[in-house]
C-alpha cells in the first residue's frame, strides 16, 4: 500500500509533523510511506483558469505537478494541518485548491459534478487537525476545510482527528492524550482497510 501524508505546517519538528510521524510509524514496514512538507514545494493556489476542465490535469507548470504524481499513486492520502486563525494553513489551502483539477463537471450544468476518483474507484483518506487552544470552537474550520474537499473528490474518510491544546514544539511528544489519540487514528485507518 502506498501512503502519502501531506503536512501543512512549516515546522518540521513541531506538533503536526510529530503526530503524523507517530501515525506513520504504526503502519507495517512493507508499505510505501512518504511524508511531504508542502512548504518544500514551490506552487501557488488555483488561478481559476479552467485549463484542467478537459483533461483533469492542471496546466500550471510548477511543483504541484510533482505532487500530482504522488497523489495519483497513493492508496491512502493523509492531510494534516495546524489551525492558523480558525482555519488551515496557507500551504494546505493552496494545495487543496489545486486538487480542483480532479473535479469532473457536467458541461451543461456545473451544479452537477463528480470526481476522477469517483469515476475510477474511490480512494481512502484521513485527516488530522491541531489547535493550540483547549476548546474545539477555536479550531474553527480547520477540520472541515480538509474533510469536505476530500469527500467531494471521492475519497472515503477513514479517520478524522482533532488535537487540542498543543502549541509549544514538544507538546505532542509530552501529551499522553495526544499520543493515545494518534495511536487510535492509525488503528481506525488500518481497521477500515482490512
Short mmCIF file of N, CA and C in Angstrom, two decimals:
data_model
loop_
_atom_site.label_atom_id
_atom_site.label_comp_id
_atom_site.label_asym_id
_atom_site.label_seq_id
_atom_site.Cartn_x
_atom_site.Cartn_y
_atom_site.Cartn_z
N UNK A 1 0.84 -1.18 0.00
CA UNK A 1 0.00 0.00 0.00
C UNK A 1 0.88 1.25 0.00
N UNK A 2 0.50 2.23 -0.81
CA UNK A 2 1.23 3.49 -0.85
C UNK A 2 0.49 4.53 -0.02
N UNK A 3 1.19 5.10 0.94
CA UNK A 3 0.62 6.09 1.84
C UNK A 3 1.35 7.41 1.63
N UNK A 4 0.59 8.47 1.38
CA UNK A 4 1.14 9.81 1.22
C UNK A 4 0.55 10.70 2.29
N UNK A 5 1.40 11.27 3.13
CA UNK A 5 0.97 12.21 4.16
C UNK A 5 1.45 13.60 3.78
N UNK A 6 0.53 14.54 3.65
CA UNK A 6 0.85 15.92 3.28
C UNK A 6 0.60 16.82 4.49
N UNK A 7 1.65 17.51 4.91
CA UNK A 7 1.59 18.31 6.13
C UNK A 7 1.65 19.79 5.78
N UNK A 8 0.72 20.54 6.34
CA UNK A 8 0.62 21.97 6.07
C UNK A 8 1.43 22.85 6.98
N UNK A 9 2.15 22.29 7.92
CA UNK A 9 2.98 23.06 8.83
C UNK A 9 4.41 23.16 8.30
N UNK A 10 4.99 24.34 8.47
CA UNK A 10 6.40 24.53 8.08
C UNK A 10 7.36 24.00 9.14
N UNK A 11 6.88 23.81 10.36
CA UNK A 11 7.73 23.42 11.49
C UNK A 11 7.93 21.90 11.48
N UNK A 12 9.05 21.47 10.92
CA UNK A 12 9.29 20.04 10.76
C UNK A 12 9.56 19.30 12.07
N UNK A 13 9.79 20.04 13.12
CA UNK A 13 9.93 19.40 14.44
C UNK A 13 8.77 19.80 15.34
N UNK A 14 7.73 20.35 14.75
CA UNK A 14 6.57 20.79 15.51
C UNK A 14 5.57 19.67 15.77
N UNK A 15 4.45 20.04 16.35
CA UNK A 15 3.45 19.07 16.78
C UNK A 15 2.77 18.33 15.62
N UNK A 16 2.49 19.03 14.53
CA UNK A 16 1.81 18.39 13.41
C UNK A 16 2.69 17.29 12.82
N UNK A 17 3.95 17.63 12.53
CA UNK A 17 4.87 16.63 12.00
C UNK A 17 5.08 15.48 12.98
N UNK A 18 5.20 15.81 14.24
CA UNK A 18 5.41 14.78 15.26
C UNK A 18 4.28 13.76 15.25
N UNK A 19 3.04 14.25 15.23
CA UNK A 19 1.89 13.34 15.27
C UNK A 19 1.76 12.53 13.98
N UNK A 20 2.01 13.16 12.85
CA UNK A 20 1.93 12.42 11.58
C UNK A 20 2.99 11.32 11.55
N UNK A 21 4.20 11.64 11.97
CA UNK A 21 5.26 10.62 12.01
C UNK A 21 4.89 9.47 12.94
N UNK A 22 4.30 9.80 14.10
CA UNK A 22 3.88 8.75 15.05
C UNK A 22 2.82 7.85 14.41
N UNK A 23 1.90 8.44 13.67
CA UNK A 23 0.87 7.64 12.99
C UNK A 23 1.50 6.75 11.94
N UNK A 24 2.38 7.30 11.13
CA UNK A 24 3.01 6.53 10.05
C UNK A 24 3.87 5.40 10.59
N UNK A 25 4.48 5.61 11.75
CA UNK A 25 5.31 4.57 12.37
C UNK A 25 4.51 3.31 12.71
N UNK A 26 3.19 3.44 12.82
CA UNK A 26 2.36 2.31 13.21
C UNK A 26 1.96 1.42 12.03
N UNK A 27 2.28 1.87 10.81
CA UNK A 27 1.98 1.04 9.65
C UNK A 27 3.14 0.08 9.40
N UNK A 28 2.82 -1.06 8.82
CA UNK A 28 3.83 -2.08 8.58
C UNK A 28 4.91 -1.56 7.64
N UNK A 29 6.11 -2.05 7.84
CA UNK A 29 7.27 -1.58 7.09
C UNK A 29 7.19 -1.88 5.60
N UNK A 30 6.38 -2.86 5.21
CA UNK A 30 6.33 -3.19 3.79
C UNK A 30 5.45 -2.22 2.99
N UNK A 31 4.84 -1.25 3.66
CA UNK A 31 4.10 -0.20 2.97
C UNK A 31 5.07 0.83 2.42
N UNK A 32 4.68 1.46 1.32
CA UNK A 32 5.46 2.55 0.72
C UNK A 32 4.92 3.85 1.32
N UNK A 33 5.68 4.44 2.24
CA UNK A 33 5.20 5.59 3.01
C UNK A 33 6.05 6.82 2.71
N UNK A 34 5.36 7.94 2.45
CA UNK A 34 6.07 9.20 2.21
C UNK A 34 5.37 10.33 2.96
N UNK A 35 6.17 11.12 3.65
CA UNK A 35 5.68 12.32 4.33
C UNK A 35 6.17 13.53 3.53
N UNK A 36 5.25 14.38 3.13
CA UNK A 36 5.56 15.57 2.34
C UNK A 36 5.25 16.81 3.16
N UNK A 37 6.23 17.71 3.24
CA UNK A 37 6.00 19.02 3.84
C UNK A 37 5.69 19.97 2.69
N UNK A 38 4.47 20.45 2.65
CA UNK A 38 4.01 21.23 1.49
C UNK A 38 4.86 22.46 1.23
N UNK A 39 5.42 23.06 2.27
CA UNK A 39 6.23 24.27 2.08
C UNK A 39 7.56 23.99 1.37
N UNK A 40 7.92 22.71 1.22
CA UNK A 40 9.13 22.35 0.47
C UNK A 40 8.92 22.44 -1.03
N UNK A 41 7.68 22.60 -1.45
CA UNK A 41 7.34 22.63 -2.88
C UNK A 41 6.93 24.04 -3.27
N UNK A 42 7.34 24.45 -4.46
CA UNK A 42 7.07 25.79 -4.96
C UNK A 42 5.84 25.77 -5.88
N UNK A 43 4.70 26.14 -5.33
CA UNK A 43 3.46 26.20 -6.10
C UNK A 43 2.53 27.24 -5.47
N UNK A 44 1.58 27.70 -6.25
CA UNK A 44 0.59 28.66 -5.78
C UNK A 44 -0.79 28.03 -5.80
N UNK A 45 -1.78 28.78 -5.33
CA UNK A 45 -3.15 28.30 -5.34
C UNK A 45 -3.72 28.29 -6.75
N UNK A 46 -4.94 27.80 -6.86
CA UNK A 46 -5.63 27.72 -8.15
C UNK A 46 -5.85 29.12 -8.71
N UNK A 47 -5.64 29.28 -10.02
CA UNK A 47 -5.86 30.57 -10.68
C UNK A 47 -7.27 30.68 -11.25
N UNK A 48 -8.02 29.60 -11.24
CA UNK A 48 -9.38 29.63 -11.78
C UNK A 48 -9.42 29.70 -13.30
N UNK A 49 -8.36 29.28 -13.96
CA UNK A 49 -8.26 29.39 -15.42
C UNK A 49 -9.12 28.35 -16.14
N UNK A 50 -9.53 27.28 -15.45
CA UNK A 50 -10.31 26.19 -16.02
C UNK A 50 -9.55 25.40 -17.09
N UNK A 51 -8.22 25.54 -17.13
CA UNK A 51 -7.41 24.78 -18.07
C UNK A 51 -7.48 23.29 -17.84
N UNK A 52 -7.89 22.89 -16.65
CA UNK A 52 -7.98 21.47 -16.30
C UNK A 52 -9.29 20.84 -16.75
N UNK A 53 -10.23 21.64 -17.24
CA UNK A 53 -11.59 21.17 -17.49
C UNK A 53 -11.66 19.99 -18.46
N UNK A 54 -10.82 19.96 -19.48
CA UNK A 54 -10.89 18.89 -20.48
C UNK A 54 -10.06 17.67 -20.13
N UNK A 55 -8.96 17.85 -19.41
CA UNK A 55 -8.04 16.75 -19.17
C UNK A 55 -7.94 16.32 -17.72
N UNK A 56 -8.52 17.10 -16.81
CA UNK A 56 -8.39 16.87 -15.37
C UNK A 56 -6.94 16.87 -14.92
N UNK A 57 -6.13 17.65 -15.61
CA UNK A 57 -4.75 17.90 -15.22
C UNK A 57 -4.54 19.40 -15.20
N UNK A 58 -3.96 19.89 -14.14
CA UNK A 58 -3.69 21.32 -14.03
C UNK A 58 -2.66 21.73 -15.08
N UNK A 59 -2.90 22.86 -15.73
CA UNK A 59 -2.00 23.32 -16.79
C UNK A 59 -0.85 24.18 -16.26
N UNK A 60 -0.91 24.57 -15.00
CA UNK A 60 0.15 25.39 -14.41
C UNK A 60 1.36 24.49 -14.13
N UNK A 61 2.49 24.85 -14.68
CA UNK A 61 3.70 24.03 -14.55
C UNK A 61 4.54 24.53 -13.38
N UNK A 62 4.37 23.90 -12.25
CA UNK A 62 5.14 24.21 -11.05
C UNK A 62 5.30 22.93 -10.25
N UNK A 63 5.73 23.03 -9.01
CA UNK A 63 5.99 21.84 -8.21
C UNK A 63 4.75 21.03 -7.87
N UNK A 64 3.59 21.59 -8.07
CA UNK A 64 2.36 20.82 -7.83
C UNK A 64 2.30 19.63 -8.77
N UNK A 65 2.93 19.73 -9.93
CA UNK A 65 2.95 18.60 -10.86
C UNK A 65 3.64 17.39 -10.22
N UNK A 66 4.66 17.64 -9.41
CA UNK A 66 5.33 16.55 -8.69
C UNK A 66 4.39 15.93 -7.66
N UNK A 67 3.60 16.78 -7.02
CA UNK A 67 2.67 16.29 -6.01
C UNK A 67 1.51 15.52 -6.65
N UNK A 68 1.07 15.94 -7.83
CA UNK A 68 0.00 15.19 -8.52
C UNK A 68 0.41 13.74 -8.75
N UNK A 69 1.64 13.53 -9.16
CA UNK A 69 2.11 12.15 -9.39
C UNK A 69 2.04 11.34 -8.09
N UNK A 70 2.43 11.96 -6.99
CA UNK A 70 2.38 11.26 -5.70
C UNK A 70 0.94 10.96 -5.30
N UNK A 71 0.04 11.93 -5.50
CA UNK A 71 -1.37 11.76 -5.16
C UNK A 71 -1.98 10.64 -6.01
N UNK A 72 -1.69 10.67 -7.31
CA UNK A 72 -2.25 9.67 -8.22
C UNK A 72 -1.86 8.25 -7.82
N UNK A 73 -0.67 8.08 -7.30
CA UNK A 73 -0.16 6.75 -6.96
C UNK A 73 -0.47 6.32 -5.53
N UNK A 74 -0.99 7.23 -4.72
CA UNK A 74 -1.25 6.91 -3.32
C UNK A 74 -2.58 6.17 -3.15
N UNK A 75 -2.55 5.13 -2.32
CA UNK A 75 -3.77 4.42 -1.95
C UNK A 75 -4.45 5.11 -0.78
N UNK A 76 -3.63 5.73 0.07
CA UNK A 76 -4.13 6.44 1.25
C UNK A 76 -3.48 7.81 1.30
N UNK A 77 -4.31 8.84 1.38
CA UNK A 77 -3.83 10.22 1.49
C UNK A 77 -4.17 10.73 2.88
N UNK A 78 -3.15 11.20 3.60
CA UNK A 78 -3.35 11.79 4.92
C UNK A 78 -3.04 13.28 4.82
N UNK A 79 -3.98 14.11 5.23
CA UNK A 79 -3.76 15.56 5.29
C UNK A 79 -3.71 15.97 6.75
N UNK A 80 -2.76 16.86 7.07
CA UNK A 80 -2.60 17.32 8.44
C UNK A 80 -2.26 18.80 8.44
N UNK A 81 -2.97 19.56 9.27
CA UNK A 81 -2.70 20.99 9.36
C UNK A 81 -2.94 21.49 10.78
N UNK A 82 -2.07 22.38 11.23
CA UNK A 82 -2.39 23.11 12.45
C UNK A 82 -3.43 24.18 12.12
N UNK A 83 -4.03 24.72 13.15
CA UNK A 83 -5.01 25.79 12.97
C UNK A 83 -4.29 27.13 12.94
N UNK A 84 -4.50 27.86 11.86
CA UNK A 84 -3.99 29.22 11.73
C UNK A 84 -5.20 30.14 11.61
N UNK A 85 -5.48 30.82 12.67
CA UNK A 85 -6.58 31.79 12.69
C UNK A 85 -7.89 31.17 12.21
N UNK A 86 -8.32 30.12 12.90
CA UNK A 86 -9.58 29.42 12.68
C UNK A 86 -9.64 28.60 11.39
N UNK A 87 -8.50 28.33 10.77
CA UNK A 87 -8.55 27.61 9.51
C UNK A 87 -7.24 26.86 9.26
N UNK A 88 -7.14 26.19 8.12
CA UNK A 88 -5.92 25.51 7.72
C UNK A 88 -4.85 26.53 7.35
N UNK A 89 -3.62 26.07 7.25
CA UNK A 89 -2.52 26.96 6.86
C UNK A 89 -2.66 27.35 5.39
N UNK A 90 -1.97 28.41 5.00
CA UNK A 90 -1.99 28.86 3.60
C UNK A 90 -1.43 27.78 2.68
N UNK A 91 -0.40 27.06 3.12
CA UNK A 91 0.16 25.98 2.29
C UNK A 91 -0.87 24.88 2.04
N UNK A 92 -1.61 24.50 3.06
CA UNK A 92 -2.64 23.47 2.89
C UNK A 92 -3.78 24.00 2.02
N UNK A 93 -4.13 25.25 2.20
CA UNK A 93 -5.22 25.84 1.41
C UNK A 93 -4.89 25.84 -0.08
N UNK A 94 -3.69 26.28 -0.44
CA UNK A 94 -3.36 26.31 -1.86
C UNK A 94 -3.23 24.90 -2.43
N UNK A 95 -2.77 23.95 -1.62
CA UNK A 95 -2.70 22.55 -2.05
C UNK A 95 -4.11 22.03 -2.35
N UNK A 96 -5.04 22.26 -1.45
CA UNK A 96 -6.41 21.79 -1.65
C UNK A 96 -7.05 22.48 -2.86
N UNK A 97 -6.79 23.76 -3.02
CA UNK A 97 -7.32 24.46 -4.20
C UNK A 97 -6.88 23.78 -5.49
N UNK A 98 -5.63 23.36 -5.53
CA UNK A 98 -5.09 22.76 -6.75
C UNK A 98 -5.62 21.34 -6.99
N UNK A 99 -6.26 20.75 -6.00
CA UNK A 99 -6.91 19.45 -6.20
C UNK A 99 -8.19 19.60 -7.04
N UNK A 100 -8.60 20.84 -7.26
CA UNK A 100 -9.77 21.13 -8.09
C UNK A 100 -9.66 20.47 -9.46
N UNK A 101 -8.47 20.28 -9.94
CA UNK A 101 -8.26 19.66 -11.25
C UNK A 101 -8.88 18.27 -11.33
N UNK A 102 -9.08 17.62 -10.20
CA UNK A 102 -9.66 16.28 -10.18
C UNK A 102 -11.19 16.28 -10.25
N UNK A 103 -11.82 17.46 -10.23
CA UNK A 103 -13.28 17.54 -10.33
C UNK A 103 -13.71 17.35 -11.78
N UNK A 104 -14.82 16.68 -11.97
CA UNK A 104 -15.39 16.48 -13.30
C UNK A 104 -16.79 17.09 -13.29
N UNK A 105 -16.98 18.15 -14.07
CA UNK A 105 -18.25 18.86 -14.10
C UNK A 105 -19.08 18.46 -15.33
N UNK A 106 -20.38 18.42 -15.14
CA UNK A 106 -21.30 18.25 -16.26
C UNK A 106 -21.18 19.49 -17.14
N UNK A 107 -20.84 19.35 -18.41
CA UNK A 107 -20.64 20.52 -19.27
C UNK A 107 -21.89 21.36 -19.47
N UNK A 108 -23.06 20.77 -19.23
CA UNK A 108 -24.31 21.51 -19.41
C UNK A 108 -24.88 22.07 -18.11
N UNK A 109 -24.36 21.60 -16.99
CA UNK A 109 -24.89 22.04 -15.70
C UNK A 109 -23.81 21.89 -14.63
N UNK A 110 -23.10 22.97 -14.35
CA UNK A 110 -21.97 22.91 -13.41
C UNK A 110 -22.40 22.64 -11.97
N UNK A 111 -23.70 22.64 -11.72
CA UNK A 111 -24.15 22.28 -10.37
C UNK A 111 -24.09 20.77 -10.16
N UNK A 112 -23.83 20.03 -11.24
CA UNK A 112 -23.63 18.58 -11.16
C UNK A 112 -22.16 18.27 -11.41
N UNK A 113 -21.55 17.57 -10.47
CA UNK A 113 -20.15 17.21 -10.64
C UNK A 113 -19.85 15.90 -9.93
N UNK A 114 -18.77 15.33 -10.32
CA UNK A 114 -18.22 14.15 -9.66
C UNK A 114 -16.72 14.35 -9.62
N UNK A 115 -15.98 13.29 -9.50
CA UNK A 115 -14.52 13.44 -9.44
C UNK A 115 -13.85 12.29 -10.18
N UNK A 116 -12.59 12.48 -10.48
CA UNK A 116 -11.80 11.42 -11.10
C UNK A 116 -11.81 10.18 -10.23
N UNK A 117 -11.65 10.35 -8.92
CA UNK A 117 -11.66 9.21 -8.01
C UNK A 117 -12.99 8.47 -8.02
N UNK A 118 -14.08 9.22 -8.04
CA UNK A 118 -15.40 8.59 -8.03
C UNK A 118 -15.61 7.78 -9.31
N UNK A 119 -15.07 8.27 -10.41
CA UNK A 119 -15.22 7.57 -11.68
C UNK A 119 -14.30 6.35 -11.79
N UNK A 120 -13.13 6.44 -11.18
CA UNK A 120 -12.13 5.38 -11.29
C UNK A 120 -12.09 4.43 -10.10
N UNK A 121 -12.93 4.66 -9.13
CA UNK A 121 -12.89 3.85 -7.91
C UNK A 121 -12.37 4.68 -6.77
N UNK A 122 -13.09 4.66 -5.67
CA UNK A 122 -12.77 5.53 -4.55
C UNK A 122 -11.39 5.24 -3.97
N UNK A 123 -10.81 6.29 -3.43
CA UNK A 123 -9.55 6.17 -2.69
C UNK A 123 -9.83 6.52 -1.24
N UNK A 124 -8.87 6.26 -0.39
CA UNK A 124 -9.03 6.48 1.04
C UNK A 124 -8.21 7.67 1.51
N UNK A 125 -8.72 8.33 2.54
CA UNK A 125 -8.03 9.48 3.12
C UNK A 125 -8.28 9.53 4.62
N UNK A 126 -7.46 10.29 5.29
CA UNK A 126 -7.62 10.54 6.72
C UNK A 126 -7.10 11.95 7.00
N UNK A 127 -7.59 12.55 8.07
CA UNK A 127 -7.30 13.97 8.33
C UNK A 127 -6.96 14.20 9.79
N UNK A 128 -5.95 15.06 9.99
CA UNK A 128 -5.52 15.47 11.33
C UNK A 128 -5.57 16.99 11.41
N UNK A 129 -6.24 17.52 12.42
CA UNK A 129 -6.29 18.96 12.66
C UNK A 129 -5.81 19.24 14.08
N UNK A 130 -4.97 20.26 14.22
CA UNK A 130 -4.35 20.57 15.51
C UNK A 130 -4.63 22.01 15.88
N UNK A 131 -4.86 22.24 17.17
CA UNK A 131 -5.16 23.59 17.65
C UNK A 131 -4.43 23.85 18.96
N UNK A 132 -3.99 25.07 19.13
CA UNK A 132 -3.28 25.41 20.37
C UNK A 132 -4.22 25.56 21.55
N UNK A 133 -5.46 25.99 21.31
CA UNK A 133 -6.41 26.20 22.40
C UNK A 133 -6.99 24.88 22.88
N UNK A 134 -7.55 24.90 24.08
CA UNK A 134 -8.11 23.69 24.68
C UNK A 134 -9.57 23.49 24.30
N UNK A 135 -10.20 24.48 23.69
CA UNK A 135 -11.61 24.41 23.31
C UNK A 135 -11.71 24.26 21.79
N UNK A 136 -12.44 23.25 21.36
CA UNK A 136 -12.52 22.95 19.92
C UNK A 136 -13.14 24.08 19.10
N UNK A 137 -13.92 24.96 19.74
CA UNK A 137 -14.53 26.05 18.97
C UNK A 137 -13.48 26.97 18.36
N UNK A 138 -12.29 27.00 18.94
CA UNK A 138 -11.22 27.86 18.41
C UNK A 138 -10.50 27.22 17.22
N UNK A 139 -10.83 25.97 16.93
CA UNK A 139 -10.28 25.33 15.75
C UNK A 139 -10.97 25.86 14.49
N UNK A 140 -12.17 26.36 14.66
CA UNK A 140 -12.89 26.94 13.53
C UNK A 140 -13.16 25.93 12.44
N UNK A 141 -12.69 26.23 11.22
CA UNK A 141 -12.98 25.43 10.04
C UNK A 141 -11.87 24.44 9.68
N UNK A 142 -10.86 24.32 10.50
CA UNK A 142 -9.67 23.55 10.14
C UNK A 142 -9.99 22.14 9.66
N UNK A 143 -10.73 21.39 10.45
CA UNK A 143 -11.03 20.01 10.08
C UNK A 143 -11.91 19.96 8.82
N UNK A 144 -12.98 20.72 8.82
CA UNK A 144 -13.92 20.71 7.70
C UNK A 144 -13.27 21.17 6.40
N UNK A 145 -12.33 22.10 6.48
CA UNK A 145 -11.66 22.62 5.28
C UNK A 145 -10.81 21.56 4.59
N UNK A 146 -10.47 20.50 5.29
CA UNK A 146 -9.76 19.38 4.67
C UNK A 146 -10.71 18.24 4.32
N UNK A 147 -11.65 17.92 5.22
CA UNK A 147 -12.54 16.78 5.04
C UNK A 147 -13.50 16.99 3.87
N UNK A 148 -14.16 18.14 3.80
CA UNK A 148 -15.18 18.33 2.76
C UNK A 148 -14.62 18.26 1.34
N UNK A 149 -13.49 18.93 1.03
CA UNK A 149 -12.94 18.78 -0.32
C UNK A 149 -12.57 17.34 -0.65
N UNK A 150 -12.02 16.62 0.32
CA UNK A 150 -11.67 15.22 0.07
C UNK A 150 -12.91 14.39 -0.25
N UNK A 151 -13.99 14.63 0.48
CA UNK A 151 -15.24 13.91 0.19
C UNK A 151 -15.72 14.23 -1.21
N UNK A 152 -15.67 15.51 -1.58
CA UNK A 152 -16.09 15.91 -2.93
C UNK A 152 -15.22 15.27 -4.00
N UNK A 153 -13.98 14.99 -3.66
CA UNK A 153 -13.06 14.37 -4.60
C UNK A 153 -13.17 12.84 -4.61
N UNK A 154 -14.16 12.30 -3.93
CA UNK A 154 -14.41 10.87 -3.97
C UNK A 154 -13.60 10.04 -3.00
N UNK A 155 -12.99 10.70 -2.01
CA UNK A 155 -12.23 9.95 -1.00
C UNK A 155 -13.17 9.43 0.08
N UNK A 156 -12.89 8.23 0.54
CA UNK A 156 -13.56 7.68 1.71
C UNK A 156 -12.71 8.10 2.92
N UNK A 157 -13.30 8.85 3.84
CA UNK A 157 -12.57 9.34 5.01
C UNK A 157 -12.56 8.24 6.07
N UNK A 158 -11.39 7.70 6.35
CA UNK A 158 -11.26 6.59 7.29
C UNK A 158 -11.15 7.05 8.73
N UNK A 159 -10.59 8.23 8.93
CA UNK A 159 -10.46 8.77 10.28
C UNK A 159 -10.24 10.27 10.19
N UNK A 160 -10.84 10.98 11.12
CA UNK A 160 -10.58 12.42 11.25
C UNK A 160 -10.41 12.72 12.73
N UNK A 161 -9.27 13.28 13.07
CA UNK A 161 -8.94 13.52 14.46
C UNK A 161 -8.58 14.98 14.70
N UNK A 162 -9.08 15.51 15.79
CA UNK A 162 -8.70 16.85 16.23
C UNK A 162 -7.86 16.73 17.50
N UNK A 163 -6.80 17.50 17.53
CA UNK A 163 -5.89 17.51 18.68
C UNK A 163 -5.89 18.92 19.25
N UNK A 164 -6.19 19.03 20.53
CA UNK A 164 -6.30 20.34 21.18
C UNK A 164 -5.17 20.58 22.17
N UNK A 165 -4.97 21.85 22.45
CA UNK A 165 -4.03 22.30 23.50
C UNK A 165 -2.59 21.87 23.20
N UNK A 166 -2.21 22.00 21.92
CA UNK A 166 -0.83 21.69 21.51
C UNK A 166 -0.26 22.93 20.82
N UNK A 167 0.69 23.58 21.45
CA UNK A 167 1.28 24.77 20.85
C UNK A 167 2.80 24.72 20.83
N UNK A 168 3.40 24.55 22.01
CA UNK A 168 4.85 24.54 22.09
C UNK A 168 5.42 23.33 21.35
N UNK A 169 6.61 23.47 20.83
CA UNK A 169 7.22 22.50 19.93
C UNK A 169 7.12 21.04 20.40
N UNK A 170 7.26 20.77 21.66
CA UNK A 170 7.27 19.38 22.13
C UNK A 170 5.99 18.96 22.86
N UNK A 171 4.95 19.77 22.75
CA UNK A 171 3.70 19.44 23.45
C UNK A 171 3.14 18.08 23.04
N UNK A 172 3.17 17.76 21.76
CA UNK A 172 2.62 16.48 21.30
C UNK A 172 3.40 15.30 21.86
N UNK A 173 4.72 15.45 21.94
CA UNK A 173 5.56 14.36 22.46
C UNK A 173 5.29 14.11 23.94
N UNK A 174 4.91 15.17 24.67
CA UNK A 174 4.70 15.08 26.11
C UNK A 174 3.27 14.71 26.49
N UNK A 175 2.34 14.84 25.57
CA UNK A 175 0.92 14.65 25.88
C UNK A 175 0.51 13.19 25.73
N UNK A 176 0.20 12.55 26.85
CA UNK A 176 -0.27 11.16 26.81
C UNK A 176 -1.57 11.06 26.03
N UNK A 177 -2.42 12.08 26.16
CA UNK A 177 -3.70 12.09 25.46
C UNK A 177 -3.47 12.15 23.95
N UNK A 178 -2.59 13.03 23.50
CA UNK A 178 -2.32 13.16 22.06
C UNK A 178 -1.70 11.89 21.50
N UNK A 179 -0.78 11.28 22.23
CA UNK A 179 -0.14 10.06 21.78
C UNK A 179 -1.13 8.90 21.70
N UNK A 180 -2.05 8.86 22.65
CA UNK A 180 -3.10 7.83 22.62
C UNK A 180 -4.02 8.06 21.42
N UNK A 181 -4.37 9.34 21.19
CA UNK A 181 -5.25 9.69 20.07
C UNK A 181 -4.63 9.33 18.72
N UNK A 182 -3.34 9.60 18.57
CA UNK A 182 -2.72 9.33 17.27
C UNK A 182 -2.61 7.83 17.04
N UNK A 183 -2.46 7.08 18.11
CA UNK A 183 -2.47 5.61 18.01
C UNK A 183 -3.85 5.14 17.55
N UNK A 184 -4.92 5.74 18.13
CA UNK A 184 -6.29 5.39 17.73
C UNK A 184 -6.54 5.77 16.27
N UNK A 185 -5.99 6.90 15.85
CA UNK A 185 -6.11 7.37 14.47
C UNK A 185 -5.57 6.31 13.51
N UNK A 186 -4.36 5.85 13.76
CA UNK A 186 -3.75 4.82 12.92
C UNK A 186 -4.51 3.51 12.99
N UNK A 187 -5.00 3.15 14.17
CA UNK A 187 -5.78 1.92 14.33
C UNK A 187 -7.08 1.99 13.53
N UNK A 188 -7.75 3.14 13.57
CA UNK A 188 -9.00 3.31 12.81
C UNK A 188 -8.76 3.13 11.32
N UNK A 189 -7.68 3.71 10.84
CA UNK A 189 -7.35 3.59 9.41
C UNK A 189 -7.12 2.13 9.05
N UNK A 190 -6.27 1.46 9.82
CA UNK A 190 -5.92 0.07 9.50
C UNK A 190 -7.12 -0.86 9.62
N UNK A 191 -7.99 -0.59 10.59
CA UNK A 191 -9.19 -1.43 10.74
C UNK A 191 -10.13 -1.24 9.54
N UNK A 192 -10.20 -0.03 9.02
CA UNK A 192 -11.06 0.24 7.86
C UNK A 192 -10.50 -0.36 6.58
N UNK A 193 -9.18 -0.50 6.52
CA UNK A 193 -8.55 -1.05 5.33
C UNK A 193 -8.61 -2.56 5.28
N UNK A 194 -8.77 -3.19 6.44
CA UNK A 194 -8.78 -4.67 6.49
C UNK A 194 -10.14 -5.24 6.20
#
